[in-house]
């Protein structure tokens, strides 16, 4: 997981923060949520850009 996050530019965040973001995205995916419904909330909470959240969302979907 961390290697994928490094690929999309999230390596500057702590690994704990990255894991929380990844887990949160997985929970939303499990519920069938759409990225547009929560990208702002996660970006603000996690302190990462929306583009990084979108990239990570794609990684979550690929891992399923």
mmCIF file with all atom_site columns, N, CA and C in Angstrom, residues 5-55:
data_model
loop_
_atom_site.group_PDB
_atom_site.id
_atom_site.type_symbol
_atom_site.label_atom_id
_atom_site.label_alt_id
_atom_site.label_comp_id
_atom_site.label_asym_id
_atom_site.label_entity_id
_atom_site.label_seq_id
_atom_site.pdbx_PDB_ins_code
_atom_site.Cartn_x
_atom_site.Cartn_y
_atom_site.Cartn_z
_atom_site.occupancy
_atom_site.B_iso_or_equiv
_atom_site.pdbx_formal_charge
_atom_site.auth_seq_id
_atom_site.auth_comp_id
_atom_site.auth_asym_id
_atom_site.auth_atom_id
_atom_site.pdbx_PDB_model_num
ATOM 1   N N  . UNK A 1 5  ? 1.125   4.546  -2.672 1.00 0.00 ? 5  UNK A N  1
ATOM 2   C CA . UNK A 1 5  ? 0.925   5.929  -2.252 1.00 0.00 ? 5  UNK A CA 1
ATOM 3   C C  . UNK A 1 5  ? 2.124   6.786  -2.613 1.00 0.00 ? 5  UNK A C  1
ATOM 4   N N  . UNK A 1 6  ? 3.304   6.216  -2.525 1.00 0.00 ? 6  UNK A N  1
ATOM 5   C CA . UNK A 1 6  ? 4.495   6.963  -2.926 1.00 0.00 ? 6  UNK A CA 1
ATOM 6   C C  . UNK A 1 6  ? 4.429   7.296  -4.406 1.00 0.00 ? 6  UNK A C  1
ATOM 7   N N  . UNK A 1 7  ? 3.903   6.356  -5.200 1.00 0.00 ? 7  UNK A N  1
ATOM 8   C CA . UNK A 1 7  ? 3.790   6.578  -6.629 1.00 0.00 ? 7  UNK A CA 1
ATOM 9   C C  . UNK A 1 7  ? 2.911   7.771  -6.953 1.00 0.00 ? 7  UNK A C  1
ATOM 10  N N  . UNK A 1 8  ? 1.912   8.026  -6.141 1.00 0.00 ? 8  UNK A N  1
ATOM 11  C CA . UNK A 1 8  ? 0.989   9.122  -6.446 1.00 0.00 ? 8  UNK A CA 1
ATOM 12  C C  . UNK A 1 8  ? 1.281   10.373 -5.632 1.00 0.00 ? 8  UNK A C  1
ATOM 13  N N  . UNK A 1 9  ? 2.423   10.416 -4.984 1.00 0.00 ? 9  UNK A N  1
ATOM 14  C CA . UNK A 1 9  ? 2.860   11.643 -4.336 1.00 0.00 ? 9  UNK A CA 1
ATOM 15  C C  . UNK A 1 9  ? 2.399   11.845 -2.919 1.00 0.00 ? 9  UNK A C  1
ATOM 16  N N  . UNK A 1 10 ? 2.038   10.785 -2.216 1.00 0.00 ? 10 UNK A N  1
ATOM 17  C CA . UNK A 1 10 ? 1.585   10.924 -0.840 1.00 0.00 ? 10 UNK A CA 1
ATOM 18  C C  . UNK A 1 10 ? 2.664   10.564 0.163  1.00 0.00 ? 10 UNK A C  1
ATOM 19  N N  . UNK A 1 11 ? 3.884   10.355 -0.299 1.00 0.00 ? 11 UNK A N  1
ATOM 20  C CA . UNK A 1 11 ? 4.941   9.891  0.601  1.00 0.00 ? 11 UNK A CA 1
ATOM 21  C C  . UNK A 1 11 ? 5.341   10.920 1.643  1.00 0.00 ? 11 UNK A C  1
ATOM 22  N N  . UNK A 1 12 ? 4.986   12.165 1.469  1.00 0.00 ? 12 UNK A N  1
ATOM 23  C CA . UNK A 1 12 ? 5.362   13.189 2.443  1.00 0.00 ? 12 UNK A CA 1
ATOM 24  C C  . UNK A 1 12 ? 4.503   13.145 3.697  1.00 0.00 ? 12 UNK A C  1
ATOM 25  N N  . UNK A 1 13 ? 3.387   12.454 3.637  1.00 0.00 ? 13 UNK A N  1
ATOM 26  C CA . UNK A 1 13 ? 2.528   12.304 4.808  1.00 0.00 ? 13 UNK A CA 1
ATOM 27  C C  . UNK A 1 13 ? 3.015   11.125 5.633  1.00 0.00 ? 13 UNK A C  1
ATOM 28  N N  . UNK A 1 14 ? 2.642   11.090 6.891  1.00 0.00 ? 14 UNK A N  1
ATOM 29  C CA . UNK A 1 14 ? 3.041   9.972  7.732  1.00 0.00 ? 14 UNK A CA 1
ATOM 30  C C  . UNK A 1 14 ? 2.335   8.715  7.267  1.00 0.00 ? 14 UNK A C  1
ATOM 31  N N  . UNK A 1 15 ? 2.958   7.574  7.473  1.00 0.00 ? 15 UNK A N  1
ATOM 32  C CA . UNK A 1 15 ? 2.349   6.323  7.031  1.00 0.00 ? 15 UNK A CA 1
ATOM 33  C C  . UNK A 1 15 ? 1.042   6.058  7.769  1.00 0.00 ? 15 UNK A C  1
ATOM 34  N N  . UNK A 1 16 ? 0.942   6.501  9.026  1.00 0.00 ? 16 UNK A N  1
ATOM 35  C CA . UNK A 1 16 ? -0.303  6.320  9.776  1.00 0.00 ? 16 UNK A CA 1
ATOM 36  C C  . UNK A 1 16 ? -1.423  7.128  9.122  1.00 0.00 ? 16 UNK A C  1
ATOM 37  N N  . UNK A 1 17 ? -1.132  8.352  8.737  1.00 0.00 ? 17 UNK A N  1
ATOM 38  C CA . UNK A 1 17 ? -2.115  9.195  8.065  1.00 0.00 ? 17 UNK A CA 1
ATOM 39  C C  . UNK A 1 17 ? -2.542  8.563  6.744  1.00 0.00 ? 17 UNK A C  1
ATOM 40  N N  . UNK A 1 18 ? -1.576  8.040  5.995  1.00 0.00 ? 18 UNK A N  1
ATOM 41  C CA . UNK A 1 18 ? -1.882  7.410  4.719  1.00 0.00 ? 18 UNK A CA 1
ATOM 42  C C  . UNK A 1 18 ? -2.763  6.189  4.908  1.00 0.00 ? 18 UNK A C  1
ATOM 43  N N  . UNK A 1 19 ? -2.453  5.413  5.915  1.00 0.00 ? 19 UNK A N  1
ATOM 44  C CA . UNK A 1 19 ? -3.249  4.218  6.177  1.00 0.00 ? 19 UNK A CA 1
ATOM 45  C C  . UNK A 1 19 ? -4.677  4.595  6.559  1.00 0.00 ? 19 UNK A C  1
ATOM 46  N N  . UNK A 1 20 ? -4.829  5.653  7.327  1.00 0.00 ? 20 UNK A N  1
ATOM 47  C CA . UNK A 1 20 ? -6.168  6.119  7.705  1.00 0.00 ? 20 UNK A CA 1
ATOM 48  C C  . UNK A 1 20 ? -6.955  6.568  6.476  1.00 0.00 ? 20 UNK A C  1
ATOM 49  N N  . UNK A 1 21 ? -6.298  7.296  5.586  1.00 0.00 ? 21 UNK A N  1
ATOM 50  C CA . UNK A 1 21 ? -6.962  7.754  4.365  1.00 0.00 ? 21 UNK A CA 1
ATOM 51  C C  . UNK A 1 21 ? -7.372  6.551  3.524  1.00 0.00 ? 21 UNK A C  1
ATOM 52  N N  . UNK A 1 22 ? -6.460  5.603  3.353  1.00 0.00 ? 22 UNK A N  1
ATOM 53  C CA . UNK A 1 22 ? -6.741  4.418  2.555  1.00 0.00 ? 22 UNK A CA 1
ATOM 54  C C  . UNK A 1 22 ? -7.915  3.640  3.148  1.00 0.00 ? 22 UNK A C  1
ATOM 55  N N  . UNK A 1 23 ? -7.905  3.454  4.462  1.00 0.00 ? 23 UNK A N  1
ATOM 56  C CA . UNK A 1 23 ? -8.988  2.723  5.126  1.00 0.00 ? 23 UNK A CA 1
ATOM 57  C C  . UNK A 1 23 ? -10.315 3.459  5.000  1.00 0.00 ? 23 UNK A C  1
ATOM 58  N N  . UNK A 1 24 ? -10.262 4.768  5.123  1.00 0.00 ? 24 UNK A N  1
ATOM 59  C CA . UNK A 1 24 ? -11.481 5.564  4.992  1.00 0.00 ? 24 UNK A CA 1
ATOM 60  C C  . UNK A 1 24 ? -12.044 5.446  3.578  1.00 0.00 ? 24 UNK A C  1
ATOM 61  N N  . UNK A 1 25 ? -11.170 5.487  2.592  1.00 0.00 ? 25 UNK A N  1
ATOM 62  C CA . UNK A 1 25 ? -11.619 5.339  1.211  1.00 0.00 ? 25 UNK A CA 1
ATOM 63  C C  . UNK A 1 25 ? -12.220 3.959  0.981  1.00 0.00 ? 25 UNK A C  1
ATOM 64  N N  . UNK A 1 26 ? -11.612 2.937  1.567  1.00 0.00 ? 26 UNK A N  1
ATOM 65  C CA . UNK A 1 26 ? -12.159 1.585  1.448  1.00 0.00 ? 26 UNK A CA 1
ATOM 66  C C  . UNK A 1 26 ? -13.555 1.492  2.048  1.00 0.00 ? 26 UNK A C  1
ATOM 67  N N  . UNK A 1 27 ? -13.756 2.134  3.185  1.00 0.00 ? 27 UNK A N  1
ATOM 68  C CA . UNK A 1 27 ? -15.081 2.130  3.817  1.00 0.00 ? 27 UNK A CA 1
ATOM 69  C C  . UNK A 1 27 ? -16.114 2.790  2.909  1.00 0.00 ? 27 UNK A C  1
ATOM 70  N N  . UNK A 1 28 ? -15.743 3.913  2.321  1.00 0.00 ? 28 UNK A N  1
ATOM 71  C CA . UNK A 1 28 ? -16.661 4.587  1.405  1.00 0.00 ? 28 UNK A CA 1
ATOM 72  C C  . UNK A 1 28 ? -16.950 3.708  0.190  1.00 0.00 ? 28 UNK A C  1
ATOM 73  N N  . UNK A 1 29 ? -15.929 3.047  -0.327 1.00 0.00 ? 29 UNK A N  1
ATOM 74  C CA . UNK A 1 29 ? -16.116 2.167  -1.482 1.00 0.00 ? 29 UNK A CA 1
ATOM 75  C C  . UNK A 1 29 ? -17.044 1.009  -1.131 1.00 0.00 ? 29 UNK A C  1
ATOM 76  N N  . UNK A 1 30 ? -16.894 0.460  0.073  1.00 0.00 ? 30 UNK A N  1
ATOM 77  C CA . UNK A 1 30 ? -17.766 -0.630 0.521  1.00 0.00 ? 30 UNK A CA 1
ATOM 78  C C  . UNK A 1 30 ? -19.227 -0.202 0.549  1.00 0.00 ? 30 UNK A C  1
ATOM 79  N N  . UNK A 1 31 ? -19.459 1.058  0.842  1.00 0.00 ? 31 UNK A N  1
ATOM 80  C CA . UNK A 1 31 ? -20.827 1.584  0.925  1.00 0.00 ? 31 UNK A CA 1
ATOM 81  C C  . UNK A 1 31 ? -21.362 2.016  -0.441 1.00 0.00 ? 31 UNK A C  1
ATOM 82  N N  . UNK A 1 32 ? -20.519 1.924  -1.470 1.00 0.00 ? 32 UNK A N  1
ATOM 83  C CA . UNK A 1 32 ? -20.937 2.317  -2.806 1.00 0.00 ? 32 UNK A CA 1
ATOM 84  C C  . UNK A 1 32 ? -20.948 3.816  -3.027 1.00 0.00 ? 32 UNK A C  1
ATOM 85  N N  . UNK A 1 33 ? -20.211 4.540  -2.212 1.00 0.00 ? 33 UNK A N  1
ATOM 86  C CA . UNK A 1 33 ? -20.178 6.003  -2.317 1.00 0.00 ? 33 UNK A CA 1
ATOM 87  C C  . UNK A 1 33 ? -19.455 6.446  -3.588 1.00 0.00 ? 33 UNK A C  1
ATOM 88  N N  . UNK A 1 34 ? -19.749 7.640  -3.986 1.00 0.00 ? 34 UNK A N  1
ATOM 89  C CA . UNK A 1 34 ? -19.063 8.247  -5.123 1.00 0.00 ? 34 UNK A CA 1
ATOM 90  C C  . UNK A 1 34 ? -18.027 9.230  -4.587 1.00 0.00 ? 34 UNK A C  1
ATOM 91  N N  . UNK A 1 35 ? -16.882 9.279  -5.231 1.00 0.00 ? 35 UNK A N  1
ATOM 92  C CA . UNK A 1 35 ? -15.750 10.093 -4.766 1.00 0.00 ? 35 UNK A CA 1
ATOM 93  C C  . UNK A 1 35 ? -16.150 11.555 -4.603 1.00 0.00 ? 35 UNK A C  1
ATOM 94  N N  . UNK A 1 36 ? -16.964 12.069 -5.494 1.00 0.00 ? 36 UNK A N  1
ATOM 95  C CA . UNK A 1 36 ? -17.337 13.494 -5.425 1.00 0.00 ? 36 UNK A CA 1
ATOM 96  C C  . UNK A 1 36 ? -18.085 13.843 -4.143 1.00 0.00 ? 36 UNK A C  1
ATOM 97  N N  . UNK A 1 37 ? -18.686 12.834 -3.513 1.00 0.00 ? 37 UNK A N  1
ATOM 98  C CA . UNK A 1 37 ? -19.462 13.079 -2.301 1.00 0.00 ? 37 UNK A CA 1
ATOM 99  C C  . UNK A 1 37 ? -18.605 13.333 -1.067 1.00 0.00 ? 37 UNK A C  1
ATOM 100 N N  . UNK A 1 38 ? -17.345 12.929 -1.108 1.00 0.00 ? 38 UNK A N  1
ATOM 101 C CA . UNK A 1 38 ? -16.537 13.032 0.111  1.00 0.00 ? 38 UNK A CA 1
ATOM 102 C C  . UNK A 1 38 ? -15.107 13.510 -0.093 1.00 0.00 ? 38 UNK A C  1
ATOM 103 N N  . UNK A 1 39 ? -14.729 13.841 -1.305 1.00 0.00 ? 39 UNK A N  1
ATOM 104 C CA . UNK A 1 39 ? -13.336 14.220 -1.560 1.00 0.00 ? 39 UNK A CA 1
ATOM 105 C C  . UNK A 1 39 ? -12.926 15.460 -0.767 1.00 0.00 ? 39 UNK A C  1
ATOM 106 N N  . UNK A 1 40 ? -13.786 16.451 -0.676 1.00 0.00 ? 40 UNK A N  1
ATOM 107 C CA . UNK A 1 40 ? -13.439 17.673 0.066  1.00 0.00 ? 40 UNK A CA 1
ATOM 108 C C  . UNK A 1 40 ? -13.203 17.381 1.537  1.00 0.00 ? 40 UNK A C  1
ATOM 109 N N  . UNK A 1 41 ? -14.087 16.579 2.119  1.00 0.00 ? 41 UNK A N  1
ATOM 110 C CA . UNK A 1 41 ? -13.974 16.247 3.540  1.00 0.00 ? 41 UNK A CA 1
ATOM 111 C C  . UNK A 1 41 ? -12.657 15.533 3.845  1.00 0.00 ? 41 UNK A C  1
ATOM 112 N N  . UNK A 1 42 ? -12.319 14.549 3.036  1.00 0.00 ? 42 UNK A N  1
ATOM 113 C CA . UNK A 1 42 ? -11.086 13.797 3.296  1.00 0.00 ? 42 UNK A CA 1
ATOM 114 C C  . UNK A 1 42 ? -9.864  14.668 3.052  1.00 0.00 ? 42 UNK A C  1
ATOM 115 N N  . UNK A 1 43 ? -9.874  15.453 1.991  1.00 0.00 ? 43 UNK A N  1
ATOM 116 C CA . UNK A 1 43 ? -8.726  16.308 1.691  1.00 0.00 ? 43 UNK A CA 1
ATOM 117 C C  . UNK A 1 43 ? -8.453  17.274 2.837  1.00 0.00 ? 43 UNK A C  1
ATOM 118 N N  . UNK A 1 44 ? -9.488  17.869 3.379  1.00 0.00 ? 44 UNK A N  1
ATOM 119 C CA . UNK A 1 44 ? -9.316  18.807 4.491  1.00 0.00 ? 44 UNK A CA 1
ATOM 120 C C  . UNK A 1 44 ? -8.859  18.093 5.757  1.00 0.00 ? 44 UNK A C  1
ATOM 121 N N  . UNK A 1 45 ? -9.477  16.972 6.055  1.00 0.00 ? 45 UNK A N  1
ATOM 122 C CA . UNK A 1 45 ? -9.159  16.229 7.274  1.00 0.00 ? 45 UNK A CA 1
ATOM 123 C C  . UNK A 1 45 ? -7.749  15.656 7.239  1.00 0.00 ? 45 UNK A C  1
ATOM 124 N N  . UNK A 1 46 ? -7.368  15.095 6.093  1.00 0.00 ? 46 UNK A N  1
ATOM 125 C CA . UNK A 1 46 ? -6.074  14.414 5.979  1.00 0.00 ? 46 UNK A CA 1
ATOM 126 C C  . UNK A 1 46 ? -4.941  15.363 5.615  1.00 0.00 ? 46 UNK A C  1
ATOM 127 N N  . UNK A 1 47 ? -5.279  16.538 5.120  1.00 0.00 ? 47 UNK A N  1
ATOM 128 C CA . UNK A 1 47 ? -4.246  17.489 4.739  1.00 0.00 ? 47 UNK A CA 1
ATOM 129 C C  . UNK A 1 47 ? -3.536  17.132 3.449  1.00 0.00 ? 47 UNK A C  1
ATOM 130 N N  . UNK A 1 48 ? -4.270  16.526 2.517  1.00 0.00 ? 48 UNK A N  1
ATOM 131 C CA . UNK A 1 48 ? -3.705  16.201 1.208  1.00 0.00 ? 48 UNK A CA 1
ATOM 132 C C  . UNK A 1 48 ? -4.584  16.835 0.138  1.00 0.00 ? 48 UNK A C  1
ATOM 133 N N  . UNK A 1 49 ? -4.044  16.937 -1.061 1.00 0.00 ? 49 UNK A N  1
ATOM 134 C CA . UNK A 1 49 ? -4.791  17.592 -2.129 1.00 0.00 ? 49 UNK A CA 1
ATOM 135 C C  . UNK A 1 49 ? -5.899  16.689 -2.666 1.00 0.00 ? 49 UNK A C  1
ATOM 136 N N  . UNK A 1 50 ? -6.864  17.313 -3.300 1.00 0.00 ? 50 UNK A N  1
ATOM 137 C CA . UNK A 1 50 ? -7.957  16.552 -3.906 1.00 0.00 ? 50 UNK A CA 1
ATOM 138 C C  . UNK A 1 50 ? -7.421  15.618 -4.987 1.00 0.00 ? 50 UNK A C  1
ATOM 139 N N  . UNK A 1 51 ? -6.453  16.086 -5.753 1.00 0.00 ? 51 UNK A N  1
ATOM 140 C CA . UNK A 1 51 ? -5.882  15.240 -6.806 1.00 0.00 ? 51 UNK A CA 1
ATOM 141 C C  . UNK A 1 51 ? -5.265  13.981 -6.223 1.00 0.00 ? 51 UNK A C  1
ATOM 142 N N  . UNK A 1 52 ? -4.613  14.115 -5.074 1.00 0.00 ? 52 UNK A N  1
ATOM 143 C CA . UNK A 1 52 ? -4.027  12.942 -4.434 1.00 0.00 ? 52 UNK A CA 1
ATOM 144 C C  . UNK A 1 52 ? -5.116  11.993 -3.943 1.00 0.00 ? 52 UNK A C  1
ATOM 145 N N  . UNK A 1 53 ? -6.208  12.541 -3.441 1.00 0.00 ? 53 UNK A N  1
ATOM 146 C CA . UNK A 1 53 ? -7.323  11.706 -2.998 1.00 0.00 ? 53 UNK A CA 1
ATOM 147 C C  . UNK A 1 53 ? -7.919  10.964 -4.190 1.00 0.00 ? 53 UNK A C  1
ATOM 148 N N  . UNK A 1 54 ? -8.098  11.657 -5.311 1.00 0.00 ? 54 UNK A N  1
ATOM 149 C CA . UNK A 1 54 ? -8.619  10.998 -6.510 1.00 0.00 ? 54 UNK A CA 1
ATOM 150 C C  . UNK A 1 54 ? -7.687  9.869  -6.949 1.00 0.00 ? 54 UNK A C  1
ATOM 151 N N  . UNK A 1 55 ? -6.398  10.118 -6.932 1.00 0.00 ? 55 UNK A N  1
ATOM 152 C CA . UNK A 1 55 ? -5.435  9.086  -7.321 1.00 0.00 ? 55 UNK A CA 1
ATOM 153 C C  . UNK A 1 55 ? -5.487  7.897  -6.379 1.00 0.00 ? 55 UNK A C  1
#
